[in-house]
Amino acid sequence: MKSSAIAHSNIALIKYWGRSPQHDPQLNIPLNDTVSMTKHGLTNGIHLQTHTTIEFSSELNRDVVVIEEQEITGRHLERVVRVVDHLRSLAHVNYRFRMESHNDFPTQAGLASSASAFAALALAAASALGLKLNRQQLSTIARLGSGSAARSIHGGFVYCHRGHSHDTAFAEQICTATCFEMNAVIAIVDMGKKTITSDEGHRLASTSPFNDIRIQKSQEQAQQIRKLILENDFNAVGQIAEANCLYMHAVMMTSQPALFYWQPTTLKIIRTIQQLREAGLPCYFTIDAGPNVHCLCQPQHAHELQKILDSIDGVQKTILVEPAEDAFITDQHLF
Ligand code: DP6
């Protein structure tokens, strides 16, 4: 009863910020539909992936979770157990488990480690328990660990429904990694841990006077962007993604207390991207709950953009990413 899986992180083009108040907050049901690109890193061996091994055994007397060779406890352990408990009840077993996990990128640096982590966990644990679940079902289980993880079950471009229950809040693929020509350059401004977790942020979203309008606009934008991805319309996708990012940061900055994730270098990067665009180079920015910037671009401009962003004072590192494959099972076990 041992399985391993690898999943990639994703960048949201239509963001999740705030959970539905009608449901148990532990279900992580988002207020709006979201859209993302699952991403595979191409710089310095950083693929932006999580490799997880899990084993269930009647010989274990407690659940053990080891991340980057360190046993974890508290809130992080609870999130893992929540996902595994759901699967244990589907499989009608109560065996304890040991899980080990390794990221090939720094965790909690705004690079969405929880998305790849919970997607890899859901896939590996379902396989170890012999459960035959489809990707839609796996996405709902990954969501119990982290809202954005539902999308990392799939590769390429992904649509996540807010739904109205656990089973209807699932992610599905819009199209595969090769269907829409978009890359991104991640400009890392700060590698440190987030000061305000997304968990706290989701709770504060409803205190912003702009929350309702963001939800309404995001629903429209999610539909539009899905169609534009299928039409391979890079500029229109970029424009909507950038607008949606600003709506989310407007909600963050106007919640009580106000959340500011940007740093001075973040604004410098935004300005550079706007100027490059004015000069005729198609590129757009999107930013999650942190100071790092994803610059969306077409593959033929990726290296040129990476060089430009690398040269900005305050940018610590850049990572070029392309659309990734689906999360997958591997026979390489970590223990
Ligand atoms: C801003 O609840 O998925 O990245 O704290 O990493 O579990 P974790 O985050 P999560 O919220 C993600 C928020 C976001 C936007 C998005 O990915 O949709």
CSV table of C-alpha atoms and ligand atoms in Angstrom, one decimal:
chain,number,residue,atom,x,y,z
A,1,MET,CA,0.0,0.0,0.0
A,2,LYS,CA,2.7,2.4,-1.1
A,3,SER,CA,2.5,4.9,-4.0
A,4,SER,CA,4.4,8.0,-5.2
A,5,ALA,CA,3.2,10.9,-7.3
A,6,ILE,CA,4.6,14.1,-8.9
A,7,ALA,CA,2.5,17.2,-9.4
A,8,HIS,CA,3.3,20.7,-10.6
A,9,SER,CA,2.5,24.1,-9.2
A,10,ASN,CA,0.1,26.4,-11.1
A,11,ILE,CA,-0.4,30.1,-11.7
A,12,ALA,CA,-3.9,31.5,-11.5
A,13,LEU,CA,-5.1,33.6,-14.4
A,14,ILE,CA,-8.5,34.1,-12.7
A,15,LYS,CA,-7.8,34.1,-9.0
A,16,TYR,CA,-9.3,32.4,-6.0
A,17,TRP,CA,-9.6,34.8,-3.0
A,18,GLY,CA,-12.2,34.1,-0.4
A,19,ARG,CA,-14.2,31.0,0.5
A,20,SER,CA,-17.9,30.5,0.2
A,21,PRO,CA,-19.6,31.4,3.5
A,22,GLN,CA,-22.4,28.8,2.8
A,23,HIS,CA,-20.1,25.9,3.3
A,24,ASP,CA,-17.8,24.4,5.9
A,25,PRO,CA,-14.6,26.5,5.6
A,26,GLN,CA,-12.6,23.3,5.7
A,27,LEU,CA,-14.0,22.4,2.3
A,28,ASN,CA,-12.1,25.3,0.7
A,29,ILE,CA,-15.0,26.0,-1.7
A,30,PRO,CA,-14.0,29.2,-3.5
A,31,LEU,CA,-16.3,32.2,-4.0
A,32,ASN,CA,-15.7,32.2,-7.8
A,33,ASP,CA,-14.7,30.0,-10.7
A,34,THR,CA,-10.9,30.1,-11.4
A,35,VAL,CA,-8.6,29.5,-14.3
A,36,SER,CA,-4.9,28.6,-14.3
A,37,MET,CA,-1.9,27.3,-16.1
A,38,THR,CA,-0.1,24.4,-14.5
A,39,LYS,CA,3.6,25.2,-14.8
A,40,HIS,CA,6.8,23.4,-15.4
A,41,GLY,CA,10.0,25.3,-14.6
A,42,LEU,CA,12.9,25.4,-17.1
A,43,THR,CA,15.5,27.3,-15.1
A,44,ASN,CA,18.4,25.8,-13.0
A,45,GLY,CA,16.6,22.4,-12.5
A,46,ILE,CA,13.7,24.1,-10.7
A,47,HIS,CA,10.7,22.3,-12.2
A,48,LEU,CA,8.2,23.7,-9.6
A,49,GLN,CA,7.1,20.2,-8.7
A,50,THR,CA,6.4,18.2,-5.6
A,51,HIS,CA,7.3,14.5,-5.3
A,52,THR,CA,5.4,12.6,-2.6
A,53,THR,CA,5.4,9.0,-1.3
A,54,ILE,CA,2.8,7.6,1.0
A,55,GLU,CA,2.5,4.2,2.6
A,56,PHE,CA,-0.4,2.8,4.6
A,57,SER,CA,0.3,0.0,7.1
A,58,SER,CA,-1.3,-1.8,9.9
A,59,GLU,CA,2.1,-1.8,11.6
A,60,LEU,CA,2.1,2.0,12.1
A,61,ASN,CA,0.5,3.4,15.3
A,62,ARG,CA,0.3,7.1,14.2
A,63,ASP,CA,0.2,9.2,11.1
A,64,VAL,CA,3.6,10.6,10.2
A,65,VAL,CA,4.3,13.5,7.7
A,66,VAL,CA,7.8,14.4,6.8
A,67,ILE,CA,8.4,17.4,4.5
A,68,GLU,CA,12.0,18.2,3.4
A,69,GLU,CA,13.2,15.7,5.9
A,70,GLN,CA,11.4,17.4,8.8
A,71,GLU,CA,8.5,15.9,10.6
A,72,ILE,CA,5.6,18.4,10.7
A,73,THR,CA,2.9,19.0,13.4
A,74,GLY,CA,0.1,21.4,14.0
A,75,ARG,CA,-1.9,23.1,11.3
A,76,HIS,CA,0.2,21.7,8.4
A,77,LEU,CA,-0.2,18.1,9.7
A,78,GLU,CA,-4.0,18.7,10.1
A,79,ARG,CA,-4.4,19.7,6.5
A,80,VAL,CA,-2.6,16.6,5.3
A,81,VAL,CA,-4.7,14.3,7.6
A,82,ARG,CA,-7.9,16.0,6.4
A,83,VAL,CA,-7.1,14.9,2.8
A,84,VAL,CA,-6.0,11.4,3.8
A,85,ASP,CA,-9.0,10.9,6.1
A,86,HIS,CA,-11.4,11.6,3.3
A,87,LEU,CA,-9.6,8.9,1.2
A,88,ARG,CA,-9.4,6.5,4.1
A,89,SER,CA,-13.2,6.7,4.6
A,90,LEU,CA,-13.8,6.2,0.8
A,91,ALA,CA,-11.6,3.1,1.0
A,92,HIS,CA,-13.1,1.9,4.3
A,93,VAL,CA,-9.7,1.5,6.0
A,94,ASN,CA,-8.2,3.0,9.1
A,95,TYR,CA,-4.6,2.1,8.6
A,96,ARG,CA,-2.1,4.8,9.7
A,97,PHE,CA,0.3,6.3,7.1
A,98,ARG,CA,3.8,7.6,6.6
A,99,MET,CA,4.2,10.4,4.0
A,100,GLU,CA,7.3,12.0,2.8
A,101,SER,CA,7.5,14.9,0.4
A,102,HIS,CA,10.1,16.9,-1.4
A,103,ASN,CA,9.7,20.2,-3.4
A,104,ASP,CA,12.3,21.2,-6.0
A,105,PHE,CA,11.7,24.9,-5.1
A,106,PRO,CA,11.5,26.9,-1.9
A,107,THR,CA,8.3,26.5,-0.1
A,108,GLN,CA,6.0,29.5,0.8
A,109,ALA,CA,7.9,31.9,-1.5
A,110,GLY,CA,4.8,32.8,-3.4
A,111,LEU,CA,5.5,29.9,-5.7
A,112,ALA,CA,2.3,28.0,-4.6
A,113,SER,CA,4.0,25.0,-2.9
A,114,SER,CA,0.7,23.9,-1.4
A,115,ALA,CA,-0.9,23.5,-4.9
A,116,SER,CA,1.6,20.9,-6.1
A,117,ALA,CA,1.9,19.4,-2.6
A,118,PHE,CA,-1.8,18.6,-2.1
A,119,ALA,CA,-2.3,17.5,-5.8
A,120,ALA,CA,0.6,15.0,-5.4
A,121,LEU,CA,-0.7,13.8,-2.0
A,122,ALA,CA,-4.3,13.2,-3.3
A,123,LEU,CA,-3.0,11.2,-6.3
A,124,ALA,CA,-0.5,9.2,-4.4
A,125,ALA,CA,-2.8,8.4,-1.5
A,126,ALA,CA,-5.7,7.4,-3.7
A,127,SER,CA,-3.4,5.1,-5.6
A,128,ALA,CA,-1.9,3.6,-2.4
A,129,LEU,CA,-5.4,2.8,-1.2
A,130,GLY,CA,-6.4,1.2,-4.5
A,131,LEU,CA,-9.1,3.7,-5.1
A,132,LYS,CA,-10.2,4.2,-8.8
A,133,LEU,CA,-11.0,7.9,-8.9
A,134,ASN,CA,-11.1,10.0,-12.0
A,135,ARG,CA,-9.2,13.4,-12.2
A,136,GLN,CA,-12.3,15.4,-11.4
A,137,GLN,CA,-12.8,13.4,-8.2
A,138,LEU,CA,-9.2,13.7,-7.3
A,139,SER,CA,-9.3,17.5,-7.8
A,140,THR,CA,-12.1,17.8,-5.2
A,141,ILE,CA,-9.9,15.8,-2.7
A,142,ALA,CA,-6.8,17.9,-3.4
A,143,ARG,CA,-9.0,21.0,-2.7
A,144,LEU,CA,-9.5,19.8,0.9
A,145,GLY,CA,-5.8,20.6,1.5
A,146,SER,CA,-5.6,23.8,-0.5
A,147,GLY,CA,-8.1,25.5,-2.9
A,148,SER,CA,-5.5,26.0,-5.6
A,149,ALA,CA,-4.4,22.4,-5.5
A,150,ALA,CA,-7.6,21.2,-7.2
A,151,ARG,CA,-6.2,22.7,-10.4
A,152,SER,CA,-2.8,21.0,-10.2
A,153,ILE,CA,-4.3,17.6,-10.7
A,154,HIS,CA,-4.5,18.5,-14.4
A,155,GLY,CA,-1.8,19.8,-16.7
A,156,GLY,CA,-2.0,22.5,-19.3
A,157,PHE,CA,-4.8,25.0,-18.8
A,158,VAL,CA,-7.4,24.4,-16.2
A,159,TYR,CA,-10.9,25.6,-15.2
A,160,CYS,CA,-12.1,25.2,-11.6
A,161,HIS,CA,-15.8,25.4,-10.8
A,162,ARG,CA,-16.8,27.0,-7.6
A,163,GLY,CA,-19.7,24.6,-7.5
A,164,HIS,CA,-22.3,24.4,-4.8
A,165,SER,CA,-21.1,21.3,-2.8
A,166,HIS,CA,-17.9,19.3,-2.3
A,167,ASP,CA,-18.6,17.1,-5.4
A,168,THR,CA,-19.5,20.0,-7.7
A,169,ALA,CA,-16.5,22.2,-6.8
A,170,PHE,CA,-14.1,20.4,-9.2
A,171,ALA,CA,-11.4,21.3,-11.7
A,172,GLU,CA,-11.3,20.2,-15.3
A,173,GLN,CA,-8.8,20.7,-18.1
A,174,ILE,CA,-9.6,23.4,-20.7
A,175,CYS,CA,-6.8,22.1,-23.0
A,176,THR,CA,-3.5,20.3,-22.8
A,177,ALA,CA,0.0,21.8,-22.3
A,178,THR,CA,0.6,22.2,-26.1
A,179,CYS,CA,-2.7,23.7,-27.1
A,180,PHE,CA,-2.1,27.3,-26.1
A,181,GLU,CA,1.2,29.0,-26.6
A,182,MET,CA,1.9,30.8,-23.3
A,183,ASN,CA,5.0,30.8,-21.1
A,184,ALA,CA,5.8,32.9,-18.0
A,185,VAL,CA,8.9,34.4,-16.5
A,186,ILE,CA,8.6,34.5,-12.7
A,187,ALA,CA,10.6,37.4,-11.2
A,188,ILE,CA,11.3,36.6,-7.6
A,189,VAL,CA,11.5,39.6,-5.3
A,190,ASP,CA,11.5,37.9,-2.0
A,191,MET,CA,12.2,34.2,-1.1
A,192,GLY,CA,11.1,34.6,2.5
A,193,LYS,CA,7.9,33.1,4.0
A,194,LYS,CA,4.7,35.0,3.6
A,195,THR,CA,3.8,37.3,6.5
A,196,ILE,CA,0.1,36.9,5.9
A,197,THR,CA,-1.0,33.4,4.8
A,198,SER,CA,-3.6,32.9,2.1
A,199,ASP,CA,-5.7,31.2,4.8
A,200,GLU,CA,-6.0,34.5,6.7
A,201,GLY,CA,-6.5,36.4,3.5
A,202,HIS,CA,-9.5,34.2,2.4
A,203,ARG,CA,-11.1,35.1,5.7
A,204,LEU,CA,-10.6,38.8,5.2
A,205,ALA,CA,-11.8,39.0,1.6
A,206,SER,CA,-15.4,39.7,2.6
A,207,THR,CA,-14.4,42.8,4.6
A,208,SER,CA,-13.5,44.6,1.4
A,209,PRO,CA,-16.3,46.8,-0.2
A,210,PHE,CA,-15.0,45.6,-3.5
A,211,ASN,CA,-15.4,41.8,-2.8
A,212,ASP,CA,-18.8,41.3,-4.4
A,213,ILE,CA,-17.9,43.1,-7.6
A,214,ARG,CA,-14.7,41.1,-7.9
A,215,ILE,CA,-16.7,37.9,-7.6
A,216,GLN,CA,-19.2,39.0,-10.2
A,217,LYS,CA,-16.4,40.2,-12.6
A,218,SER,CA,-14.3,37.0,-12.1
A,219,GLN,CA,-17.3,34.8,-13.1
A,220,GLU,CA,-17.5,36.7,-16.4
A,221,GLN,CA,-13.8,36.8,-16.9
A,222,ALA,CA,-13.4,33.0,-16.2
A,223,GLN,CA,-15.9,32.3,-19.0
A,224,GLN,CA,-14.2,34.7,-21.4
A,225,ILE,CA,-10.7,33.5,-20.7
A,226,ARG,CA,-11.6,29.9,-21.2
A,227,LYS,CA,-12.9,30.7,-24.7
A,228,LEU,CA,-9.9,32.9,-25.5
A,229,ILE,CA,-7.4,30.1,-24.5
A,230,LEU,CA,-9.2,27.7,-26.9
A,231,GLU,CA,-8.9,30.4,-29.6
A,232,ASN,CA,-5.1,30.8,-28.8
A,233,ASP,CA,-5.6,34.6,-28.4
A,234,PHE,CA,-2.6,35.4,-26.2
A,235,ASN,CA,-3.1,39.2,-25.9
A,236,ALA,CA,-6.8,38.9,-24.9
A,237,VAL,CA,-5.9,36.3,-22.3
A,238,GLY,CA,-3.1,38.4,-21.0
A,239,GLN,CA,-5.3,41.5,-20.7
A,240,ILE,CA,-8.0,39.7,-18.7
A,241,ALA,CA,-5.5,37.9,-16.4
A,242,GLU,CA,-3.8,41.2,-15.6
A,243,ALA,CA,-7.1,42.9,-14.9
A,244,ASN,CA,-8.2,40.0,-12.7
A,245,CYS,CA,-5.0,40.2,-10.7
A,246,LEU,CA,-5.6,43.9,-10.0
A,247,TYR,CA,-9.1,43.2,-8.9
A,248,MET,CA,-7.8,40.7,-6.3
A,249,HIS,CA,-5.1,43.1,-5.1
A,250,ALA,CA,-7.7,45.9,-4.8
A,251,VAL,CA,-9.7,43.6,-2.5
A,252,MET,CA,-6.6,42.7,-0.5
A,253,MET,CA,-5.6,46.3,-0.1
A,254,THR,CA,-9.1,47.4,0.9
A,255,SER,CA,-9.8,44.6,3.4
A,256,GLN,CA,-9.8,45.2,7.1
A,257,PRO,CA,-7.0,45.1,8.1
A,258,ALA,CA,-5.5,46.0,4.7
A,259,LEU,CA,-3.2,43.4,3.1
A,260,PHE,CA,-0.3,44.7,1.0
A,261,TYR,CA,1.8,42.0,-0.6
A,262,TRP,CA,3.7,44.2,-3.1
A,263,GLN,CA,7.1,45.6,-2.5
A,264,PRO,CA,8.8,48.5,-4.3
A,265,THR,CA,10.5,46.0,-6.7
A,266,THR,CA,7.1,44.5,-7.5
A,267,LEU,CA,6.0,48.0,-8.8
A,268,LYS,CA,9.2,48.4,-10.7
A,269,ILE,CA,8.5,45.1,-12.5
A,270,ILE,CA,4.9,46.1,-13.3
A,271,ARG,CA,6.2,49.4,-14.7
A,272,THR,CA,8.8,47.6,-16.9
A,273,ILE,CA,6.2,45.2,-18.2
A,274,GLN,CA,3.9,48.1,-19.1
A,275,GLN,CA,6.7,49.9,-20.9
A,276,LEU,CA,7.8,46.8,-22.8
A,277,ARG,CA,4.2,46.4,-24.0
A,278,GLU,CA,4.0,50.1,-25.0
A,279,ALA,CA,7.2,49.4,-27.1
A,280,GLY,CA,5.5,46.5,-28.9
A,281,LEU,CA,6.6,43.5,-26.9
A,282,PRO,CA,3.4,41.5,-25.8
A,283,CYS,CA,3.6,40.7,-22.1
A,284,TYR,CA,1.3,40.9,-19.1
A,285,PHE,CA,1.7,40.6,-15.3
A,286,THR,CA,0.0,38.6,-12.7
A,287,ILE,CA,0.8,38.4,-9.0
A,288,ASP,CA,-0.5,36.0,-6.3
A,289,ALA,CA,-0.5,36.5,-2.5
A,290,GLY,CA,3.2,37.7,-2.4
A,291,PRO,CA,5.6,40.2,-4.0
A,292,ASN,CA,6.8,38.0,-6.9
A,293,VAL,CA,5.6,38.7,-10.4
A,294,HIS,CA,4.7,36.3,-13.2
A,295,CYS,CA,5.2,37.9,-16.5
A,296,LEU,CA,3.0,36.1,-19.1
A,297,CYS,CA,4.5,35.9,-22.5
A,298,GLN,CA,4.7,34.0,-25.8
A,299,PRO,CA,7.4,31.3,-26.1
A,300,GLN,CA,9.4,33.3,-28.7
A,301,HIS,CA,9.8,36.3,-26.3
A,302,ALA,CA,10.5,34.3,-23.2
A,303,HIS,CA,14.3,34.4,-23.1
A,304,GLU,CA,14.5,38.1,-24.0
A,305,LEU,CA,12.0,38.9,-21.3
A,306,GLN,CA,13.9,36.8,-18.8
A,307,LYS,CA,17.1,38.8,-19.4
A,308,ILE,CA,15.3,42.1,-19.0
A,309,LEU,CA,13.6,41.1,-15.8
A,310,ASP,CA,16.8,39.6,-14.4
A,311,SER,CA,18.5,43.0,-14.8
A,312,ILE,CA,16.0,44.9,-12.7
A,313,ASP,CA,17.5,46.0,-9.4
A,314,GLY,CA,15.9,44.0,-6.5
A,315,VAL,CA,15.0,40.9,-8.6
A,316,GLN,CA,16.7,38.1,-6.9
A,317,LYS,CA,16.1,35.4,-9.5
A,318,THR,CA,14.0,34.6,-12.5
A,319,ILE,CA,12.4,31.2,-13.5
A,320,LEU,CA,11.1,30.5,-17.0
A,321,VAL,CA,8.0,28.3,-17.0
A,322,GLU,CA,6.0,26.5,-19.6
A,323,PRO,CA,2.7,24.6,-19.3
A,324,ALA,CA,3.2,21.3,-17.4
A,325,GLU,CA,1.8,17.8,-17.9
A,326,ASP,CA,-0.9,16.2,-15.7
A,327,ALA,CA,0.1,15.1,-12.2
A,328,PHE,CA,1.3,11.5,-12.5
A,329,ILE,CA,2.2,8.3,-10.6
A,330,THR,CA,5.9,7.4,-10.4
A,331,ASP,CA,7.6,4.2,-9.2
A,332,GLN,CA,10.4,6.3,-7.7
A,333,HIS,CA,9.7,6.2,-3.9
A,334,LEU,CA,11.2,8.6,-1.4
A,335,PHE,CA,11.5,5.8,1.2
B,1,DP6,C1,-3.7,34.2,-4.4
B,1,DP6,O1,-5.7,28.7,-0.4
B,1,DP6,O2,-4.8,27.8,-2.5
B,1,DP6,O3,-2.7,32.1,-5.1
B,1,DP6,O4,-2.3,29.0,1.2
B,1,DP6,O5,-1.2,28.1,-0.8
B,1,DP6,O6,-3.1,26.9,0.2
B,1,DP6,P1,-2.4,28.2,0.0
B,1,DP6,O7,-3.3,29.0,-1.0
B,1,DP6,P2,-4.8,28.8,-1.5
B,1,DP6,O8,-5.1,30.3,-2.2
B,1,DP6,C2,-4.5,30.7,-3.4
B,1,DP6,C3,-4.7,32.1,-3.6
B,1,DP6,C4,-4.0,32.7,-4.8
B,1,DP6,C5,-4.9,32.7,-6.0
B,1,DP6,C6,-5.0,31.4,-6.7
B,1,DP6,O9,-4.1,30.6,-6.8
B,1,DP6,O10,-6.1,31.2,-7.3
